[in-house]
PDB file of N, CA and C in Angstrom:
ATOM      1  N   UNK A   1     -82.243-196.620-141.034  1.00 51.00           N
ATOM      2  CA  UNK A   1     -81.678-197.537-140.049  1.00 51.00           C
ATOM      3  C   UNK A   1     -81.980-197.080-138.634  1.00 51.00           C
ATOM      4  N   UNK A   2     -81.818-195.805-138.345  1.00 51.00           N
ATOM      5  CA  UNK A   2     -82.003-195.341-136.978  1.00 51.00           C
ATOM      6  C   UNK A   2     -83.461-195.326-136.547  1.00 51.00           C
ATOM      7  N   UNK A   3     -84.375-195.430-137.494  1.00 53.00           N
ATOM      8  CA  UNK A   3     -85.786-195.452-137.135  1.00 53.00           C
ATOM      9  C   UNK A   3     -86.319-196.872-136.980  1.00 53.00           C
ATOM     10  N   UNK A   4     -85.505-197.847-137.282  1.00 62.00           N
ATOM     11  CA  UNK A   4     -85.897-199.247-137.161  1.00 62.00           C
ATOM     12  C   UNK A   4     -85.936-199.637-135.689  1.00 62.00           C
ATOM     13  N   UNK A   5     -86.860-200.496-135.346  1.00 70.00           N
ATOM     14  CA  UNK A   5     -86.943-200.971-133.967  1.00 70.00           C
ATOM     15  C   UNK A   5     -85.677-201.735-133.598  1.00 70.00           C
ATOM     16  N   UNK A   6     -85.193-201.499-132.386  1.00 69.00           N
ATOM     17  CA  UNK A   6     -83.989-202.172-131.917  1.00 69.00           C
ATOM     18  C   UNK A   6     -84.100-203.678-131.970  1.00 69.00           C
ATOM     19  N   UNK A   7     -85.291-204.195-131.661  1.00 72.00           N
ATOM     20  CA  UNK A   7     -85.453-205.646-131.660  1.00 72.00           C
ATOM     21  C   UNK A   7     -85.291-206.231-133.059  1.00 72.00           C
ATOM     22  N   UNK A   8     -85.681-205.494-134.077  1.00 82.00           N
ATOM     23  CA  UNK A   8     -85.532-205.978-135.450  1.00 82.00           C
ATOM     24  C   UNK A   8     -84.062-206.077-135.853  1.00 82.00           C
ATOM     25  N   UNK A   9     -83.290-205.118-135.423  1.00 85.00           N
ATOM     26  CA  UNK A   9     -81.873-205.085-135.781  1.00 85.00           C
ATOM     27  C   UNK A   9     -81.058-206.049-134.934  1.00 85.00           C
ATOM     28  N   UNK A  10     -81.342-206.083-133.638  1.00 90.00           N
ATOM     29  CA  UNK A  10     -80.470-206.794-132.710  1.00 90.00           C
ATOM     30  C   UNK A  10     -80.922-208.202-132.365  1.00 90.00           C
ATOM     31  N   UNK A  11     -82.057-208.664-132.875  1.00 88.00           N
ATOM     32  CA  UNK A  11     -82.528-210.011-132.560  1.00 88.00           C
ATOM     33  C   UNK A  11     -81.505-211.077-132.948  1.00 88.00           C
ATOM     34  N   UNK A  12     -80.911-211.033-134.137  1.00 92.00           N
ATOM     35  CA  UNK A  12     -79.886-212.047-134.461  1.00 92.00           C
ATOM     36  C   UNK A  12     -78.659-211.942-133.552  1.00 92.00           C
ATOM     37  N   UNK A  13     -78.325-210.726-133.160  1.00 93.00           N
ATOM     38  CA  UNK A  13     -77.159-210.516-132.284  1.00 93.00           C
ATOM     39  C   UNK A  13     -77.429-211.117-130.908  1.00 93.00           C
ATOM     40  N   UNK A  14     -78.594-210.812-130.345  1.00 94.00           N
ATOM     41  CA  UNK A  14     -78.897-211.326-129.010  1.00 94.00           C
ATOM     42  C   UNK A  14     -79.084-212.847-129.031  1.00 94.00           C
ATOM     43  N   UNK A  15     -79.662-213.374-130.077  1.00 93.00           N
ATOM     44  CA  UNK A  15     -79.828-214.825-130.191  1.00 93.00           C
ATOM     45  C   UNK A  15     -78.465-215.524-130.190  1.00 93.00           C
ATOM     46  N   UNK A  16     -77.534-215.009-130.965  1.00 95.00           N
ATOM     47  CA  UNK A  16     -76.189-215.592-131.009  1.00 95.00           C
ATOM     48  C   UNK A  16     -75.470-215.441-129.670  1.00 95.00           C
ATOM     49  N   UNK A  17     -75.630-214.278-129.043  1.00 95.00           N
ATOM     50  CA  UNK A  17     -74.984-214.045-127.746  1.00 95.00           C
ATOM     51  C   UNK A  17     -75.521-215.007-126.692  1.00 95.00           C
ATOM     52  N   UNK A  18     -76.810-215.297-126.734  1.00 95.00           N
ATOM     53  CA  UNK A  18     -77.389-216.257-125.788  1.00 95.00           C
ATOM     54  C   UNK A  18     -76.823-217.655-126.021  1.00 95.00           C
ATOM     55  N   UNK A  19     -76.705-218.044-127.279  1.00 96.00           N
ATOM     56  CA  UNK A  19     -76.144-219.367-127.585  1.00 96.00           C
ATOM     57  C   UNK A  19     -74.722-219.490-127.080  1.00 96.00           C
ATOM     58  N   UNK A  20     -73.972-218.396-127.129  1.00 95.00           N
ATOM     59  CA  UNK A  20     -72.578-218.401-126.654  1.00 95.00           C
ATOM     60  C   UNK A  20     -72.471-218.220-125.145  1.00 95.00           C
ATOM     61  N   UNK A  21     -73.588-217.993-124.463  1.00 95.00           N
ATOM     62  CA  UNK A  21     -73.574-217.799-123.028  1.00 95.00           C
ATOM     63  C   UNK A  21     -73.203-216.388-122.593  1.00 95.00           C
ATOM     64  N   UNK A  22     -73.194-215.452-123.525  1.00 94.00           N
ATOM     65  CA  UNK A  22     -72.815-214.072-123.209  1.00 94.00           C
ATOM     66  C   UNK A  22     -73.985-213.263-122.657  1.00 94.00           C
ATOM     67  N   UNK A  23     -75.204-213.739-122.873  1.00 96.00           N
ATOM     68  CA  UNK A  23     -76.404-213.111-122.330  1.00 96.00           C
ATOM     69  C   UNK A  23     -77.211-214.169-121.607  1.00 96.00           C
ATOM     70  N   UNK A  24     -77.939-213.732-120.585  1.00 96.00           N
ATOM     71  CA  UNK A  24     -78.873-214.627-119.920  1.00 96.00           C
ATOM     72  C   UNK A  24     -80.113-214.790-120.782  1.00 96.00           C
ATOM     73  N   UNK A  25     -81.118-215.472-120.229  1.00 93.00           N
ATOM     74  CA  UNK A  25     -82.300-215.774-121.032  1.00 93.00           C
ATOM     75  C   UNK A  25     -83.476-214.841-120.791  1.00 93.00           C
ATOM     76  N   UNK A  26     -83.326-213.857-119.911  1.00 96.00           N
ATOM     77  CA  UNK A  26     -84.405-212.883-119.726  1.00 96.00           C
ATOM     78  C   UNK A  26     -84.496-212.005-120.969  1.00 96.00           C
ATOM     79  N   UNK A  27     -85.695-211.856-121.495  1.00 93.00           N
ATOM     80  CA  UNK A  27     -85.893-211.041-122.693  1.00 93.00           C
ATOM     81  C   UNK A  27     -85.548-209.579-122.413  1.00 93.00           C
ATOM     82  N   UNK A  28     -84.879-208.962-123.358  1.00 94.00           N
ATOM     83  CA  UNK A  28     -84.525-207.549-123.235  1.00 94.00           C
ATOM     84  C   UNK A  28     -85.690-206.704-123.735  1.00 94.00           C
ATOM     85  N   UNK A  29     -86.082-205.688-122.969  1.00 92.00           N
ATOM     86  CA  UNK A  29     -87.190-204.838-123.416  1.00 92.00           C
ATOM     87  C   UNK A  29     -86.779-203.968-124.601  1.00 92.00           C
ATOM     88  N   UNK A  30     -87.774-203.525-125.330  1.00 89.00           N
ATOM     89  CA  UNK A  30     -87.538-202.695-126.517  1.00 89.00           C
ATOM     90  C   UNK A  30     -86.676-201.479-126.212  1.00 89.00           C
ATOM     91  N   UNK A  31     -86.933-200.800-125.091  1.00 90.00           N
ATOM     92  CA  UNK A  31     -86.181-199.583-124.765  1.00 90.00           C
ATOM     93  C   UNK A  31     -84.703-199.890-124.566  1.00 90.00           C
ATOM     94  N   UNK A  32     -84.383-201.075-124.031  1.00 93.00           N
ATOM     95  CA  UNK A  32     -82.982-201.423-123.811  1.00 93.00           C
ATOM     96  C   UNK A  32     -82.323-201.863-125.121  1.00 93.00           C
ATOM     97  N   UNK A  33     -83.072-202.558-125.961  1.00 93.00           N
ATOM     98  CA  UNK A  33     -82.536-202.932-127.274  1.00 93.00           C
ATOM     99  C   UNK A  33     -82.259-201.693-128.126  1.00 93.00           C
ATOM    100  N   UNK A  34     -83.062-200.665-127.950  1.00 91.00           N
ATOM    101  CA  UNK A  34     -82.911-199.444-128.741  1.00 91.00           C
ATOM    102  C   UNK A  34     -81.814-198.526-128.207  1.00 91.00           C
ATOM    103  N   UNK A  35     -81.316-198.799-127.014  1.00 93.00           N
ATOM    104  CA  UNK A  35     -80.338-197.911-126.394  1.00 93.00           C
ATOM    105  C   UNK A  35     -79.142-197.562-127.290  1.00 93.00           C
ATOM    106  N   UNK A  36     -78.459-198.522-127.905  1.00 94.00           N
ATOM    107  CA  UNK A  36     -77.319-198.134-128.731  1.00 94.00           C
ATOM    108  C   UNK A  36     -77.713-197.248-129.915  1.00 94.00           C
ATOM    109  N   UNK A  37     -78.878-197.528-130.507  1.00 91.00           N
ATOM    110  CA  UNK A  37     -79.325-196.695-131.627  1.00 91.00           C
ATOM    111  C   UNK A  37     -79.648-195.279-131.164  1.00 91.00           C
ATOM    112  N   UNK A  38     -80.260-195.174-129.988  1.00 92.00           N
ATOM    113  CA  UNK A  38     -80.581-193.850-129.448  1.00 92.00           C
ATOM    114  C   UNK A  38     -79.316-193.056-129.147  1.00 92.00           C
ATOM    115  N   UNK A  39     -78.308-193.715-128.617  1.00 95.00           N
ATOM    116  CA  UNK A  39     -77.049-193.024-128.321  1.00 95.00           C
ATOM    117  C   UNK A  39     -76.331-192.586-129.597  1.00 95.00           C
ATOM    118  N   UNK A  40     -76.353-193.427-130.606  1.00 94.00           N
ATOM    119  CA  UNK A  40     -75.768-193.058-131.897  1.00 94.00           C
ATOM    120  C   UNK A  40     -76.513-191.874-132.490  1.00 94.00           C
ATOM    121  N   UNK A  41     -77.828-191.948-132.475  1.00 92.00           N
ATOM    122  CA  UNK A  41     -78.642-190.848-133.002  1.00 92.00           C
ATOM    123  C   UNK A  41     -78.351-189.549-132.250  1.00 92.00           C
ATOM    124  N   UNK A  42     -78.252-189.631-130.940  1.00 94.00           N
ATOM    125  CA  UNK A  42     -77.950-188.466-130.112  1.00 94.00           C
ATOM    126  C   UNK A  42     -76.643-187.814-130.538  1.00 94.00           C
ATOM    127  N   UNK A  43     -75.593-188.616-130.676  1.00 96.00           N
ATOM    128  CA  UNK A  43     -74.284-188.064-131.048  1.00 96.00           C
ATOM    129  C   UNK A  43     -74.320-187.427-132.433  1.00 96.00           C
ATOM    130  N   UNK A  44     -74.957-188.095-133.374  1.00 95.00           N
ATOM    131  CA  UNK A  44     -75.001-187.570-134.740  1.00 95.00           C
ATOM    132  C   UNK A  44     -75.801-186.274-134.798  1.00 95.00           C
ATOM    133  N   UNK A  45     -76.924-186.235-134.098  1.00 95.00           N
ATOM    134  CA  UNK A  45     -77.747-185.023-134.124  1.00 95.00           C
ATOM    135  C   UNK A  45     -77.071-183.849-133.427  1.00 95.00           C
ATOM    136  N   UNK A  46     -76.399-184.110-132.325  1.00 96.00           N
ATOM    137  CA  UNK A  46     -75.792-183.016-131.567  1.00 96.00           C
ATOM    138  C   UNK A  46     -74.445-182.562-132.117  1.00 96.00           C
ATOM    139  N   UNK A  47     -73.651-183.499-132.598  1.00 95.00           N
ATOM    140  CA  UNK A  47     -72.314-183.115-133.054  1.00 95.00           C
ATOM    141  C   UNK A  47     -72.114-183.281-134.553  1.00 95.00           C
ATOM    142  N   UNK A  48     -73.038-183.986-135.210  1.00 95.00           N
ATOM    143  CA  UNK A  48     -72.895-184.218-136.641  1.00 95.00           C
ATOM    144  C   UNK A  48     -71.855-185.258-136.980  1.00 95.00           C
ATOM    145  N   UNK A  49     -71.395-185.980-135.952  1.00 94.00           N
ATOM    146  CA  UNK A  49     -70.302-186.921-136.163  1.00 94.00           C
ATOM    147  C   UNK A  49     -70.447-188.085-135.184  1.00 94.00           C
ATOM    148  N   UNK A  50     -69.844-189.206-135.525  1.00 96.00           N
ATOM    149  CA  UNK A  50     -69.768-190.345-134.626  1.00 96.00           C
ATOM    150  C   UNK A  50     -68.369-190.938-134.749  1.00 96.00           C
ATOM    151  N   UNK A  51     -67.442-190.426-133.947  1.00 96.00           N
ATOM    152  CA  UNK A  51     -66.081-190.952-134.009  1.00 96.00           C
ATOM    153  C   UNK A  51     -66.040-192.437-133.638  1.00 96.00           C
ATOM    154  N   UNK A  52     -65.093-193.138-134.186  1.00 97.00           N
ATOM    155  CA  UNK A  52     -64.979-194.572-133.948  1.00 97.00           C
ATOM    156  C   UNK A  52     -64.844-194.889-132.465  1.00 97.00           C
ATOM    157  N   UNK A  53     -64.086-194.064-131.733  1.00 97.00           N
ATOM    158  CA  UNK A  53     -63.912-194.348-130.307  1.00 97.00           C
ATOM    159  C   UNK A  53     -65.228-194.193-129.540  1.00 97.00           C
ATOM    160  N   UNK A  54     -66.093-193.297-129.978  1.00 97.00           N
ATOM    161  CA  UNK A  54     -67.406-193.136-129.337  1.00 97.00           C
ATOM    162  C   UNK A  54     -68.288-194.347-129.648  1.00 97.00           C
ATOM    163  N   UNK A  55     -68.273-194.826-130.882  1.00 97.00           N
ATOM    164  CA  UNK A  55     -69.047-196.017-131.235  1.00 97.00           C
ATOM    165  C   UNK A  55     -68.563-197.218-130.423  1.00 97.00           C
ATOM    166  N   UNK A  56     -67.264-197.368-130.297  1.00 98.00           N
ATOM    167  CA  UNK A  56     -66.703-198.458-129.491  1.00 98.00           C
ATOM    168  C   UNK A  56     -67.169-198.350-128.046  1.00 98.00           C
ATOM    169  N   UNK A  57     -67.181-197.146-127.501  1.00 98.00           N
ATOM    170  CA  UNK A  57     -67.637-196.951-126.120  1.00 98.00           C
ATOM    171  C   UNK A  57     -69.119-197.287-125.979  1.00 98.00           C
ATOM    172  N   UNK A  58     -69.922-196.899-126.951  1.00 97.00           N
ATOM    173  CA  UNK A  58     -71.361-197.196-126.896  1.00 97.00           C
ATOM    174  C   UNK A  58     -71.585-198.707-126.849  1.00 97.00           C
ATOM    175  N   UNK A  59     -70.825-199.441-127.623  1.00 96.00           N
ATOM    176  CA  UNK A  59     -70.986-200.900-127.661  1.00 96.00           C
ATOM    177  C   UNK A  59     -70.342-201.561-126.446  1.00 96.00           C
ATOM    178  N   UNK A  60     -69.047-201.320-126.244  1.00 97.00           N
ATOM    179  CA  UNK A  60     -68.285-202.057-125.234  1.00 97.00           C
ATOM    180  C   UNK A  60     -68.533-201.601-123.799  1.00 97.00           C
ATOM    181  N   UNK A  61     -68.737-200.317-123.604  1.00 98.00           N
ATOM    182  CA  UNK A  61     -68.833-199.783-122.244  1.00 98.00           C
ATOM    183  C   UNK A  61     -70.262-199.562-121.768  1.00 98.00           C
ATOM    184  N   UNK A  62     -71.213-199.496-122.702  1.00 98.00           N
ATOM    185  CA  UNK A  62     -72.594-199.206-122.310  1.00 98.00           C
ATOM    186  C   UNK A  62     -73.523-200.362-122.677  1.00 98.00           C
ATOM    187  N   UNK A  63     -73.606-200.693-123.956  1.00 96.00           N
ATOM    188  CA  UNK A  63     -74.593-201.669-124.419  1.00 96.00           C
ATOM    189  C   UNK A  63     -74.346-203.076-123.888  1.00 96.00           C
ATOM    190  N   UNK A  64     -73.167-203.591-124.078  1.00 96.00           N
ATOM    191  CA  UNK A  64     -72.901-204.974-123.652  1.00 96.00           C
ATOM    192  C   UNK A  64     -73.090-205.145-122.143  1.00 96.00           C
ATOM    193  N   UNK A  65     -72.525-204.269-121.304  1.00 97.00           N
ATOM    194  CA  UNK A  65     -72.768-204.437-119.863  1.00 97.00           C
ATOM    195  C   UNK A  65     -74.250-204.302-119.482  1.00 97.00           C
ATOM    196  N   UNK A  66     -74.963-203.364-120.090  1.00 98.00           N
ATOM    197  CA  UNK A  66     -76.381-203.180-119.756  1.00 98.00           C
ATOM    198  C   UNK A  66     -77.200-204.394-120.178  1.00 98.00           C
ATOM    199  N   UNK A  67     -76.996-204.866-121.379  1.00 97.00           N
ATOM    200  CA  UNK A  67     -77.737-206.036-121.850  1.00 97.00           C
ATOM    201  C   UNK A  67     -77.428-207.259-121.004  1.00 97.00           C
ATOM    202  N   UNK A  68     -76.165-207.462-120.712  1.00 97.00           N
ATOM    203  CA  UNK A  68     -75.761-208.626-119.932  1.00 97.00           C
ATOM    204  C   UNK A  68     -76.372-208.592-118.535  1.00 97.00           C
ATOM    205  N   UNK A  69     -76.263-207.463-117.869  1.00 98.00           N
ATOM    206  CA  UNK A  69     -76.805-207.355-116.512  1.00 98.00           C
ATOM    207  C   UNK A  69     -78.313-207.558-116.505  1.00 98.00           C
ATOM    208  N   UNK A  70     -79.018-206.933-117.414  1.00 98.00           N
ATOM    209  CA  UNK A  70     -80.479-207.049-117.449  1.00 98.00           C
ATOM    210  C   UNK A  70     -80.899-208.492-117.747  1.00 98.00           C
ATOM    211  N   UNK A  71     -80.230-209.121-118.684  1.00 97.00           N
ATOM    212  CA  UNK A  71     -80.641-210.458-119.110  1.00 97.00           C
ATOM    213  C   UNK A  71     -80.389-211.521-118.041  1.00 97.00           C
ATOM    214  N   UNK A  72     -79.578-211.213-117.061  1.00 96.00           N
ATOM    215  CA  UNK A  72     -79.259-212.187-116.011  1.00 96.00           C
ATOM    216  C   UNK A  72     -79.977-211.896-114.692  1.00 96.00           C
ATOM    217  N   UNK A  73     -80.813-210.863-114.660  1.00 94.00           N
ATOM    218  CA  UNK A  73     -81.530-210.528-113.415  1.00 94.00           C
ATOM    219  C   UNK A  73     -82.618-211.525-113.112  1.00 94.00           C
TER     220      UNK A  73
END
């Protein structure tokens, strides 16, 4: 899972978010789509764990704001 391209995993998510108006229509680059996976991989490799509160922070505090801001530029 962590070696899969971000666009392959998140394409259905971003498509739905665009339909709901949660994302703009600017395409997200591969590096930005991969950001949540890279952060998860980082935590698991360094600490051997991914607490639920860290996963929530990766999604709610980092990924969603970054994707939203980029897609509306």
